[in-house]
Short mmCIF file of C-alpha atoms in Angstrom, two decimals:
data_model
loop_
_atom_site.label_atom_id
_atom_site.label_comp_id
_atom_site.label_asym_id
_atom_site.label_seq_id
_atom_site.Cartn_x
_atom_site.Cartn_y
_atom_site.Cartn_z
CA MET A 220 140.59 67.68 -28.56
CA GLU A 221 142.82 66.66 -25.66
CA ALA A 222 140.73 63.53 -25.03
CA ILE A 223 140.96 62.55 -28.72
CA GLN A 224 144.74 62.96 -28.64
CA ARG A 225 144.97 60.90 -25.46
CA ILE A 226 142.98 58.05 -27.02
CA LYS A 227 145.24 58.19 -30.09
CA ASN A 228 148.37 58.08 -27.93
CA ASN A 229 146.99 55.14 -25.96
CA ARG A 230 145.92 53.10 -28.99
CA PHE A 231 148.90 50.81 -28.50
CA ALA A 232 147.99 50.20 -24.85
CA LEU A 233 144.36 49.48 -25.68
CA THR A 234 145.32 47.13 -28.53
CA SER A 235 147.76 45.23 -26.32
CA ILE A 236 145.25 44.83 -23.49
CA GLY A 237 142.50 43.78 -25.90
CA LEU A 238 144.73 41.11 -27.46
CA SER A 239 145.76 39.91 -24.01
CA PHE A 240 142.15 39.08 -23.16
CA VAL A 241 141.61 37.27 -26.46
CA ILE A 242 144.60 35.14 -25.47
CA LEU A 243 143.23 34.72 -21.94
CA PHE A 244 139.98 33.35 -23.38
CA ILE A 245 141.77 30.81 -25.60
CA GLY A 246 144.27 29.79 -22.93
CA GLY A 247 141.51 29.57 -20.32
CA PHE A 248 139.43 27.27 -22.54
CA LEU A 249 142.45 25.00 -22.97
CA GLY A 250 142.88 25.05 -19.19
CA LEU A 251 139.25 24.00 -18.78
CA LEU A 252 139.89 20.99 -21.04
CA GLN A 253 142.88 20.01 -18.91
CA GLY A 254 140.94 20.37 -15.67
CA LEU A 255 138.07 18.21 -16.94
CA ASN A 256 140.54 15.63 -18.18
CA ARG A 257 142.40 15.45 -14.86
CA ALA A 258 139.04 15.07 -13.09
CA GLY A 259 138.20 12.11 -15.34
CA PHE A 260 135.25 13.88 -16.99
CA LEU A 261 136.78 14.32 -20.43
CA THR A 262 138.82 12.02 -22.62
CA ILE A 263 140.70 13.70 -25.44
CA HIS A 264 140.52 11.47 -28.53
CA ALA A 265 141.11 13.57 -31.62
CA GLY A 266 142.44 16.95 -32.69
CA LEU A 267 144.84 18.42 -30.16
CA ASP A 268 146.11 15.91 -27.63
CA TYR A 269 146.57 16.59 -23.92
CA TYR A 270 150.21 17.64 -24.20
CA GLN A 271 149.59 20.02 -27.08
CA ILE A 272 146.85 21.59 -24.96
CA LEU A 273 149.16 21.75 -21.93
CA THR A 274 151.93 23.38 -23.99
CA LEU A 275 149.58 25.97 -25.49
CA HIS A 276 147.90 26.71 -22.15
CA GLY A 277 151.24 27.41 -20.51
CA ILE A 278 152.74 29.52 -23.26
CA LEU A 279 149.58 31.53 -23.95
CA LEU A 280 148.90 32.41 -20.32
CA ILE A 281 152.35 32.44 -18.72
CA ILE A 282 154.08 34.38 -21.50
CA ALA A 283 151.60 35.91 -23.95
CA PHE A 284 148.71 37.14 -21.75
CA THR A 285 150.92 38.59 -19.04
CA LEU A 286 153.41 40.18 -21.46
CA LEU A 287 150.75 41.93 -23.54
CA PHE A 288 148.83 43.19 -20.51
CA MET A 289 152.05 44.40 -18.90
CA ASN A 290 153.04 46.30 -22.04
CA GLY A 291 149.64 47.96 -22.34
CA TYR A 292 149.39 48.90 -18.66
CA LEU A 293 152.92 50.26 -18.20
CA TYR A 294 152.99 52.14 -21.51
CA ALA A 295 149.69 53.80 -20.55
CA ALA A 296 151.10 54.65 -17.13
CA CYS A 297 154.30 56.15 -18.56
CA ASP A 298 152.33 58.14 -21.12
CA TYR A 299 150.29 59.61 -18.24
CA VAL A 300 152.99 60.36 -15.67
CA LEU A 301 155.68 61.46 -18.16
CA GLY A 302 153.37 63.73 -20.15
CA GLY A 303 153.35 61.66 -23.34
CA LEU A 304 155.57 59.30 -25.31
CA SER A 305 157.72 60.33 -28.26
CA ASN A 306 157.16 59.05 -31.79
CA THR A 307 160.32 56.96 -31.49
CA VAL A 308 158.97 55.24 -28.40
CA GLN A 309 155.59 54.66 -30.02
CA SER A 310 157.32 53.13 -33.05
CA LEU A 311 159.35 50.81 -30.84
CA ALA A 312 156.18 49.70 -29.04
CA TRP A 313 154.29 48.91 -32.26
CA THR A 314 157.31 47.17 -33.80
CA GLY A 315 157.57 45.06 -30.68
CA LEU A 316 153.89 44.12 -30.94
CA VAL A 317 154.35 43.05 -34.58
CA SER A 318 157.38 40.99 -33.53
CA PHE A 319 155.29 39.33 -30.84
CA LEU A 320 152.53 38.44 -33.32
CA VAL A 321 155.05 36.91 -35.75
CA GLY A 322 156.51 34.87 -32.91
CA ALA A 323 153.06 33.82 -31.71
CA VAL A 324 152.11 32.51 -35.17
CA LEU A 325 155.29 30.42 -35.37
CA VAL A 326 155.02 29.07 -31.81
CA ILE A 327 151.29 28.29 -31.90
CA GLY A 328 151.48 26.95 -35.45
CA THR A 329 154.20 24.41 -34.64
CA VAL A 330 152.37 23.23 -31.51
CA ILE A 331 149.08 22.76 -33.39
CA ALA A 332 150.95 20.94 -36.16
CA GLY A 333 152.18 18.44 -33.57
CA ASP A 334 155.82 19.50 -33.79
CA ALA A 335 156.32 21.18 -30.42
CA SER A 336 154.62 19.51 -27.44
CA VAL A 337 157.53 20.53 -25.21
CA LEU A 338 155.46 22.40 -22.57
CA TYR A 339 156.22 25.85 -21.18
CA THR A 340 159.51 24.47 -19.79
CA PHE A 341 160.91 23.93 -23.28
CA TYR A 342 164.47 22.90 -22.35
CA ALA A 343 166.17 19.77 -23.72
CA PRO A 344 166.11 16.85 -24.26
CA MET A 345 162.59 17.08 -25.70
CA GLN A 346 163.04 18.63 -29.12
CA ALA A 347 160.56 20.82 -30.98
CA SER A 348 160.59 22.08 -34.54
CA PRO A 349 163.30 24.72 -35.04
CA TRP A 350 160.54 27.14 -36.06
CA PHE A 351 159.10 26.89 -32.54
CA TYR A 352 162.37 28.23 -31.14
CA ILE A 353 162.64 30.86 -33.89
CA GLY A 354 159.17 32.05 -32.82
CA LEU A 355 160.46 32.43 -29.28
CA VAL A 356 163.26 34.65 -30.60
CA PHE A 357 160.62 37.05 -31.94
CA VAL A 358 158.88 37.02 -28.55
CA VAL A 359 162.15 37.96 -26.83
CA LEU A 360 162.63 40.69 -29.43
CA ASN A 361 159.27 42.09 -28.31
CA ILE A 362 160.58 42.23 -24.74
CA TRP A 363 163.74 44.09 -25.77
CA LEU A 364 161.95 46.58 -28.02
CA SER A 365 159.32 47.30 -25.36
CA ALA A 366 162.04 47.76 -22.76
CA ALA A 367 163.98 50.10 -25.03
CA GLY A 368 160.89 52.30 -25.40
CA ILE A 369 160.47 52.62 -21.62
CA PHE A 370 164.19 53.27 -21.05
CA ILE A 371 164.24 55.98 -23.72
CA SER A 372 161.11 57.62 -22.27
CA ALA A 373 162.65 57.72 -18.79
CA PHE A 374 165.93 59.11 -20.16
CA GLN A 375 164.13 61.82 -22.14
CA TRP A 376 162.08 62.85 -19.09
CA LYS A 377 165.12 62.99 -16.81
CA LYS A 378 167.00 65.05 -19.38
CA ALA A 379 164.13 67.56 -19.48
CA HIS A 380 163.64 67.58 -15.68
CA LYS A 381 167.14 67.72 -14.25
CA GLY A 382 167.36 67.18 -10.51
CA GLU A 383 163.83 65.75 -10.24
CA HIS A 384 162.92 62.22 -9.25
CA LEU A 385 161.43 60.05 -11.97
CA PRO A 386 157.69 59.63 -11.22
CA LEU A 387 157.04 56.45 -9.27
CA PHE A 388 154.96 54.79 -11.99
CA ALA A 389 157.76 55.31 -14.49
CA PHE A 390 160.28 54.10 -11.90
CA PHE A 391 158.25 50.90 -11.59
CA ALA A 392 158.22 50.54 -15.38
CA VAL A 393 162.00 50.94 -15.61
CA GLY A 394 162.44 48.31 -12.89
CA VAL A 395 160.04 45.86 -14.55
CA TYR A 396 161.68 46.10 -17.96
CA MET A 397 165.19 45.98 -16.51
CA LEU A 398 164.30 42.79 -14.65
CA ILE A 399 162.70 41.06 -17.64
CA THR A 400 165.60 42.12 -19.88
CA LEU A 401 168.17 40.69 -17.47
CA GLY A 402 166.12 37.53 -17.10
CA SER A 403 165.78 37.07 -20.86
CA ILE A 404 169.55 36.98 -21.53
CA GLY A 405 169.99 33.36 -20.42
CA VAL A 406 166.92 32.04 -22.21
CA THR A 407 167.98 33.80 -25.42
CA VAL A 408 171.31 31.97 -25.35
CA GLU A 409 169.43 28.72 -24.67
CA VAL A 410 167.00 29.26 -27.55
CA LEU A 411 169.82 30.00 -29.99
CA MET A 412 171.48 26.73 -28.92
CA LEU A 413 168.20 24.86 -29.37
CA ILE A 414 167.73 26.27 -32.89
CA VAL A 415 171.11 24.91 -33.97
CA TRP A 416 170.33 21.56 -32.31
CA ALA A 417 166.80 21.33 -33.75
CA PHE A 418 168.02 21.97 -37.30
CA GLY A 419 170.42 19.03 -36.86
CA TRP A 420 173.54 21.14 -37.13
CA MET A 421 174.80 19.54 -33.93
CA GLU A 422 173.87 16.04 -32.86
CA THR A 423 173.68 16.43 -29.09
CA ILE A 424 173.15 19.16 -26.52
CA ASN A 425 174.09 19.79 -22.89
CA VAL A 426 170.75 19.18 -21.16
CA LEU A 427 171.72 20.57 -17.77
CA LEU A 428 173.03 23.76 -19.36
CA THR A 429 169.72 24.34 -21.15
CA ARG A 430 167.81 23.78 -17.90
CA THR A 431 170.03 26.27 -16.07
CA LEU A 432 169.69 28.93 -18.76
CA PHE A 433 165.92 28.42 -18.91
CA TRP A 434 165.36 28.82 -15.17
CA SER A 435 167.33 32.05 -15.11
CA PHE A 436 164.31 33.29 -17.08
CA GLY A 437 161.49 30.96 -16.00
CA HIS A 438 161.48 32.04 -12.37
CA THR A 439 162.42 35.66 -13.05
CA LEU A 440 159.34 35.98 -15.25
CA VAL A 441 157.10 35.18 -12.27
CA ASN A 442 158.65 38.03 -10.32
CA VAL A 443 158.31 40.36 -13.30
CA TRP A 444 154.53 39.92 -13.10
CA TYR A 445 154.75 40.25 -9.33
CA LEU A 446 156.53 43.59 -9.67
CA VAL A 447 153.86 44.75 -12.14
CA ALA A 448 151.18 43.79 -9.60
CA VAL A 449 153.12 45.51 -6.81
CA SER A 450 153.00 48.77 -8.78
CA ALA A 451 149.20 48.61 -8.53
CA TRP A 452 149.36 47.78 -4.82
CA TYR A 453 151.54 50.80 -4.05
CA LEU A 454 150.04 53.36 -6.42
CA VAL A 455 146.56 52.33 -7.57
CA LEU A 456 145.09 50.87 -4.40
CA PRO A 457 145.69 54.01 -2.27
CA LYS A 458 144.10 56.17 -4.96
CA VAL A 459 141.04 53.93 -5.20
CA MET A 460 140.37 54.00 -1.46
CA GLY A 461 141.30 57.64 -0.90
CA GLY A 462 144.62 56.96 0.80
CA LYS A 463 148.19 58.09 0.19
CA VAL A 464 151.47 56.49 -0.86
CA PHE A 465 153.20 55.18 2.25
CA SER A 466 156.76 56.23 1.36
CA ASP A 467 158.41 57.27 -1.89
CA GLY A 468 161.85 56.15 -0.72
CA LEU A 469 160.69 52.76 0.58
CA THR A 470 158.79 52.10 -2.64
CA ARG A 471 161.86 52.78 -4.77
CA LEU A 472 164.01 50.60 -2.51
CA VAL A 473 161.54 47.71 -2.89
CA ILE A 474 161.72 48.03 -6.68
CA ILE A 475 165.53 48.09 -6.63
CA LEU A 476 165.74 45.02 -4.36
CA ILE A 477 163.33 43.00 -6.48
CA VAL A 478 165.38 43.82 -9.59
CA VAL A 479 168.86 43.14 -8.21
CA LEU A 480 168.04 40.03 -6.15
CA ASN A 481 165.79 38.15 -8.49
CA VAL A 482 167.56 36.44 -11.38
CA PRO A 483 169.85 34.15 -9.31
CA GLY A 484 166.81 33.02 -7.32
CA GLY A 485 165.71 30.83 -10.22
CA PHE A 486 168.25 28.21 -9.21
CA HIS A 487 165.92 26.87 -6.51
CA HIS A 488 164.06 25.13 -9.35
CA GLN A 489 167.17 22.98 -9.73
CA ILE A 490 167.66 21.84 -6.15
CA VAL A 491 167.12 18.22 -7.20
CA ASP A 492 169.40 18.45 -10.25
CA PRO A 493 172.69 16.53 -10.23
CA GLY A 494 175.88 18.25 -11.30
CA PHE A 495 175.83 21.08 -8.75
CA GLY A 496 177.59 21.01 -5.40
CA GLU A 497 175.82 21.52 -2.08
CA GLY A 498 177.66 24.81 -1.47
CA LEU A 499 176.40 26.28 -4.74
CA LYS A 500 172.84 25.15 -4.05
CA PHE A 501 172.98 26.60 -0.54
CA MET A 502 174.17 29.96 -1.89
CA HIS A 503 171.26 30.06 -4.33
CA LEU A 504 168.87 29.03 -1.57
CA ILE A 505 169.95 32.09 0.42
CA MET A 506 169.49 34.27 -2.66
CA SER A 507 166.03 32.79 -3.19
CA LEU A 508 165.02 33.58 0.39
CA ALA A 509 166.40 37.11 0.00
CA ILE A 510 163.64 37.80 -2.53
CA GLY A 511 161.20 37.55 0.37
CA PHE A 512 162.68 40.63 2.06
CA PRO A 513 161.17 43.27 -0.29
CA SER A 514 157.88 41.34 -0.08
CA LEU A 515 157.90 41.75 3.71
CA MET A 516 158.59 45.47 3.23
CA THR A 517 155.60 45.62 0.90
CA ALA A 518 153.39 43.86 3.44
CA PHE A 519 154.42 46.41 6.09
CA ALA A 520 153.74 49.36 3.79
CA MET A 521 150.39 48.03 2.57
CA PHE A 522 149.07 47.26 6.05
CA ALA A 523 150.11 50.75 7.15
CA VAL A 524 148.29 52.40 4.22
CA LEU A 525 145.17 50.29 4.77
CA GLU A 526 145.02 50.99 8.49
CA ARG A 527 145.66 54.73 8.18
CA THR A 528 143.03 55.07 5.48
CA GLY A 529 140.51 53.03 7.47
CA ARG A 530 141.09 55.13 10.58
CA ARG A 531 140.74 58.38 8.60
CA ASN A 532 137.37 57.02 7.43
CA GLY A 533 136.22 56.60 11.03
CA GLY A 534 137.56 53.18 12.06
CA ARG A 535 137.97 52.74 15.82
CA GLY A 536 139.52 50.11 18.04
CA LEU A 537 142.12 47.50 17.19
CA LEU A 538 140.50 46.21 13.98
CA GLY A 539 137.62 48.62 13.40
CA TRP A 540 139.48 50.25 10.49
CA ILE A 541 139.06 47.06 8.41
CA TRP A 542 135.32 47.61 8.02
CA LYS A 543 135.84 51.21 6.88
CA LEU A 544 137.67 50.12 3.72
CA PRO A 545 135.69 50.23 0.43
CA TRP A 546 134.95 46.50 0.14
CA GLY A 547 132.01 47.19 -2.17
CA ASP A 548 134.28 48.80 -4.80
CA VAL A 549 135.40 46.11 -7.26
CA ARG A 550 138.58 48.08 -7.99
CA PHE A 551 139.55 47.72 -4.32
CA LEU A 552 138.14 44.24 -3.71
CA THR A 553 140.08 42.55 -6.50
CA ILE A 554 143.46 44.00 -5.54
CA MET A 555 142.87 43.41 -1.82
CA ILE A 556 142.11 39.71 -2.42
CA ALA A 557 145.17 39.53 -4.68
CA MET A 558 147.38 40.82 -1.87
CA ILE A 559 145.87 38.37 0.63
CA GLY A 560 146.45 35.56 -1.86
CA PHE A 561 150.11 36.43 -2.09
CA ILE A 562 150.53 35.64 1.61
CA PHE A 563 149.84 31.99 0.77
CA GLY A 564 151.67 32.05 -2.57
CA GLY A 565 154.76 33.64 -1.06
CA ALA A 566 154.80 31.19 1.86
CA GLY A 567 154.61 28.29 -0.59
CA GLY A 568 157.54 29.68 -2.55
CA ILE A 569 159.66 29.93 0.59
CA ALA A 570 158.76 26.34 1.49
CA GLN A 571 160.07 25.12 -1.86
CA THR A 572 163.57 26.34 -1.07
CA ASN A 573 163.74 23.56 1.54
CA ASN A 574 165.72 20.67 0.06
CA GLN A 575 163.74 17.87 1.70
CA LEU A 576 160.30 19.34 0.94
CA ASN A 577 161.37 20.19 -2.60
CA GLN A 578 162.20 16.53 -3.27
CA VAL A 579 158.76 15.51 -2.01
CA VAL A 580 156.69 18.00 -4.04
CA HIS A 581 158.92 18.84 -7.02
CA ASN A 582 157.18 16.70 -9.65
CA THR A 583 153.67 16.78 -8.20
CA LEU A 584 150.50 18.82 -8.60
CA TRP A 585 151.52 20.73 -5.46
CA ILE A 586 153.78 22.86 -7.66
CA VAL A 587 150.93 23.56 -10.08
CA GLY A 588 148.64 24.54 -7.21
CA HIS A 589 151.26 26.89 -5.75
CA PHE A 590 151.85 28.46 -9.16
CA HIS A 591 148.16 29.10 -9.75
CA VAL A 592 147.78 30.78 -6.35
CA THR A 593 150.76 33.03 -7.03
CA VAL A 594 149.81 33.93 -10.59
CA GLY A 595 146.07 33.26 -10.78
CA ILE A 596 145.19 35.22 -7.65
CA SER A 597 148.04 37.62 -6.81
CA VAL A 598 148.83 38.70 -10.37
CA VAL A 599 145.83 38.02 -12.59
CA LEU A 600 143.29 39.27 -10.04
CA THR A 601 145.32 42.48 -9.77
CA PHE A 602 145.18 42.79 -13.56
CA PHE A 603 141.42 42.29 -13.43
CA GLY A 604 141.14 45.05 -10.84
CA LEU A 605 143.03 47.43 -13.13
CA VAL A 606 140.64 46.76 -16.00
CA TYR A 607 137.70 48.57 -14.36
CA TRP A 608 139.36 51.98 -14.66
CA LEU A 609 142.28 51.45 -17.08
CA VAL A 610 140.24 50.23 -20.06
CA PRO A 611 137.60 53.02 -19.84
CA TYR A 612 140.41 55.55 -19.34
CA LEU A 613 142.04 54.34 -22.57
CA SER A 614 138.80 54.02 -24.54
CA GLY A 615 137.23 57.29 -23.40
CA ARG A 616 134.33 55.60 -21.60
CA VAL A 617 133.06 55.14 -18.04
CA LEU A 618 132.37 52.20 -15.76
CA THR A 619 128.63 51.66 -15.28
CA LYS A 620 126.97 50.29 -12.14
CA LYS A 621 125.81 47.22 -14.08
CA ILE A 622 129.34 46.31 -15.14
CA HIS A 623 130.66 47.13 -11.67
CA ASN A 624 128.20 44.70 -10.08
CA LEU A 625 129.00 42.08 -12.71
CA GLY A 626 132.64 42.55 -11.73
CA ILE A 627 131.80 41.66 -8.12
CA TRP A 628 130.21 38.40 -9.29
CA GLN A 629 133.14 37.74 -11.61
CA THR A 630 135.57 38.21 -8.72
CA ALA A 631 133.60 35.82 -6.51
CA CYS A 632 133.48 33.22 -9.29
CA TRP A 633 137.22 33.54 -9.91
CA VAL A 634 138.24 33.33 -6.26
CA VAL A 635 136.02 30.33 -5.46
CA GLY A 636 137.21 28.57 -8.62
CA MET A 637 140.84 29.21 -7.75
CA ILE A 638 140.35 27.98 -4.17
CA PHE A 639 138.76 24.76 -5.44
CA MET A 640 141.35 24.12 -8.11
CA SER A 641 144.54 25.30 -6.41
CA GLY A 642 143.56 23.93 -3.01
CA SER A 643 142.83 20.48 -4.37
CA MET A 644 146.00 20.52 -6.49
CA THR A 645 148.05 21.45 -3.46
CA PHE A 646 146.64 18.68 -1.27
CA VAL A 647 146.57 15.93 -3.88
CA GLY A 648 150.16 16.81 -4.77
CA LEU A 649 151.19 16.20 -1.17
CA ILE A 650 149.78 12.67 -1.40
CA GLY A 651 151.67 11.97 -4.61
CA ALA A 652 149.59 12.98 -7.65
CA PRO A 653 152.06 13.87 -10.44
CA ARG A 654 151.93 16.95 -12.64
CA ARG A 655 152.36 17.01 -16.44
CA THR A 656 150.20 13.90 -16.92
CA GLN A 657 146.73 13.40 -18.24
CA TYR A 658 144.11 11.42 -16.35
CA THR A 659 145.05 7.85 -15.50
CA THR A 660 144.35 5.40 -12.69
CA TYR A 661 147.65 3.60 -13.29
CA GLN A 662 145.74 0.35 -13.88
CA ASP A 663 143.49 1.04 -10.89
CA ALA A 664 146.35 1.27 -8.43
CA ALA A 665 144.90 1.84 -4.95
CA HIS A 666 147.08 4.86 -4.25
CA ALA A 667 146.12 6.52 -7.55
CA LEU A 668 142.42 5.95 -6.91
CA ASP A 669 142.78 7.92 -3.66
CA TRP A 670 143.51 11.01 -5.75
CA ASN A 671 140.19 10.97 -7.62
CA PRO A 672 137.99 12.82 -5.07
CA TYR A 673 140.44 15.72 -5.02
CA LEU A 674 140.82 15.75 -8.80
CA LEU A 675 137.05 16.25 -9.07
CA PHE A 676 137.58 19.64 -7.40
CA VAL A 677 140.26 20.42 -9.99
CA GLY A 678 137.64 20.00 -12.72
CA ALA A 679 134.99 21.95 -10.77
CA GLY A 680 137.43 24.78 -10.04
CA GLY A 681 138.55 24.90 -13.67
CA THR A 682 134.92 25.20 -14.77
CA LEU A 683 134.28 28.13 -12.41
CA LEU A 684 137.49 29.81 -13.57
CA PHE A 685 136.46 29.58 -17.22
CA ILE A 686 133.06 31.08 -16.36
CA GLY A 687 135.03 33.87 -14.67
CA ILE A 688 137.09 34.34 -17.85
CA ILE A 689 133.95 34.60 -19.98
CA LEU A 690 132.57 37.27 -17.64
CA MET A 691 135.87 39.16 -17.61
CA CYS A 692 136.21 39.13 -21.39
CA TYR A 693 132.67 40.50 -21.68
CA ILE A 694 133.50 43.24 -19.17
CA VAL A 695 136.59 44.23 -21.17
CA PHE A 696 134.60 44.23 -24.43
CA ASN A 697 131.88 46.35 -22.84
CA LEU A 698 134.34 48.88 -21.44
CA MET A 699 136.07 49.12 -24.82
CA PHE A 700 133.07 49.46 -27.10
CA LEU A 701 129.68 49.59 -25.36
CA ALA A 702 129.99 51.62 -22.16
CA PRO A 703 128.83 55.25 -22.21
CA LYS A 704 131.43 57.71 -23.44
CA GLY A 705 133.02 59.97 -20.88
CA GLN A 706 136.19 60.70 -18.96
CA THR A 707 137.70 58.23 -16.50
CA GLU A 708 140.49 59.28 -14.19
CA PHE A 709 143.88 57.57 -14.32
CA MET A 710 144.25 55.99 -10.88
CA ALA A 711 147.70 56.92 -9.59
CA ALA A 712 148.27 58.11 -6.02
CA THR A 713 150.83 60.90 -5.75
CA GLU A 714 150.36 62.34 -2.26
CA LEU A 715 152.61 60.87 0.45
CA GLU A 716 151.58 59.89 3.97
CA GLU A 717 154.68 61.56 5.40
CA PRO A 718 156.63 63.65 2.87
CA MET A 719 160.32 62.83 3.16
CA THR A 720 163.35 63.48 1.01
CA THR A 721 164.00 60.52 -1.29
CA PRO A 722 167.72 59.65 -1.42
CA LYS A 723 169.43 60.50 -4.70
CA TRP A 724 171.08 57.08 -4.87
CA THR A 725 167.72 55.47 -5.57
CA GLU A 726 167.74 57.17 -8.98
CA ASN A 727 171.10 55.73 -10.05
CA TRP A 728 169.95 52.87 -12.28
CA GLY A 729 173.46 52.54 -13.67
CA LEU A 730 174.68 51.56 -10.19
CA TRP A 731 171.85 49.09 -9.65
CA LEU A 732 172.40 47.52 -13.06
CA VAL A 733 176.04 46.88 -12.11
CA VAL A 734 174.97 45.39 -8.75
CA ALA A 735 172.42 43.14 -10.50
CA LEU A 736 175.01 41.96 -13.02
CA LEU A 737 177.50 41.22 -10.24
CA LEU A 738 174.95 39.12 -8.36
CA ILE A 739 173.96 37.30 -11.55
CA ALA A 740 177.65 36.64 -12.27
CA MET A 741 178.19 35.39 -8.72
CA GLY A 742 175.29 33.00 -9.10
CA TYR A 743 175.75 31.78 -12.67
CA VAL A 744 179.28 32.26 -14.04
CA TYR A 745 180.89 29.43 -12.05
CA PRO A 746 178.17 26.78 -12.63
CA ILE A 747 177.86 27.62 -16.33
CA VAL A 748 181.64 27.53 -16.88
CA ASP A 749 181.76 24.25 -14.96
CA LEU A 750 178.91 22.80 -17.04
CA ILE A 751 180.76 23.70 -20.23
CA GLN A 752 184.23 22.57 -19.13
CA ASN A 753 183.00 19.35 -17.50
CA SER A 754 180.13 18.76 -19.85
CA PRO A 755 178.12 15.61 -19.22
CA PRO A 756 177.39 13.41 -22.24
CA GLY A 757 175.23 15.34 -24.66
CA SER A 758 171.73 14.21 -25.50
CA PRO A 759 170.06 13.79 -28.88
CA GLY A 760 166.59 15.21 -29.32
CA TYR A 761 163.57 13.22 -28.15
CA LYS A 762 160.01 13.43 -29.40
CA THR A 763 157.87 11.84 -26.69
CA TRP A 764 154.51 12.55 -28.27
#
């Protein structure tokens, strides 16, 4: 009876995760087409053109897949650690999902119709159909409704458990939804402006203002997924390998720092933009680098947990503990590789805050390669690792040895594909290959022809990645509908390495919200006011496709 009730309560989570993998399959197929085109293997003649495919690939995977998986995962986690979700919260979650689907139909429909090839970075002056932007409003509404459900759940639990610390998984969820809510404020203002402009109710628009408002969201979104992945690193990984949480207080501090420092960091995407003084750009550069501090804290905590667990399992010597970790367990292997991948992704992000390097790589495939390492390995591979226990937990089934072994092959396929694709993108970007363009030799220019050997690896990597997506979608389907029925444990570590008293101030989200708003104001109020008061000439809308 209890298992049946649990499955009923987690129906929203299972539906969201299932839809996310349908979207991953479609978006991954579109990515395969792009990779084959950039490699020179495929010429797109009819149907969707390259830029429609690029727009859909970005929006489906960057926004839709990650958002749906995040909602399913964190709602399932809160239901588990908080002892259930109220009917009000469940209603908010389902309403948000309906809002998302309405938005998805409008966004995808306008792109397919040829009215919105504006890419994931949908700021002006390229102009889409107004219904594309209206669809984005419904997507943002999904974010706000989902966030409201988590905030209400946390408030209800705290009210019923006075003086107790909010469970760490729920604390992560509050941090994630606070960050994405703060990050969505700027893009919501931008989208409302674009709707008015796209309907023709105003002739021109402030392009630099729309870019600034977009990047307050565009970069924050990356760190939202990162924080979701970090929750698995801190809480799931120790449970999988039989370890313990390193520190409750440090974990909460990391969450707080990621939330309060993140939104102003998006300005480093505008280092090459005119209209901003050097002092302002330098301030944002410092704020961008500050985001690396909680990542270094995470690296310290994770290495400590890994080493202590390995030594408890019999590891000896300086590095002997490494071989005592459960490398044969796909739930561990995926997340471990994801964490290793973030070393390279994080280093690349820090490099981009350098003004000179940013000007060299800003409009090249180097950026695309960096992005795919950060998201495709650190985030998506973490999500894949969660699937092997989260989906059977939600569906009332168990992971079989056959699916586990298939998961090992899927992981290998994904990692090799990502190394081929991202590595070649990174290198060919350094020698000048541009992003956001389909295959061309620029009339057989010698410099452009030098890119071709590396672009072949882009196509090969994309092919391996799509094979990995096919395998992963089958694994999800199997764990939802075909695997043997049974009980799977929710993987959440609760025992601490060294029990310590967690400071009360870590629980004061009201304080941290004020700090976050002050930092956002410090970073954005002056440039936005300046952009409005000293507005450059407005731009009409352009349709470049």
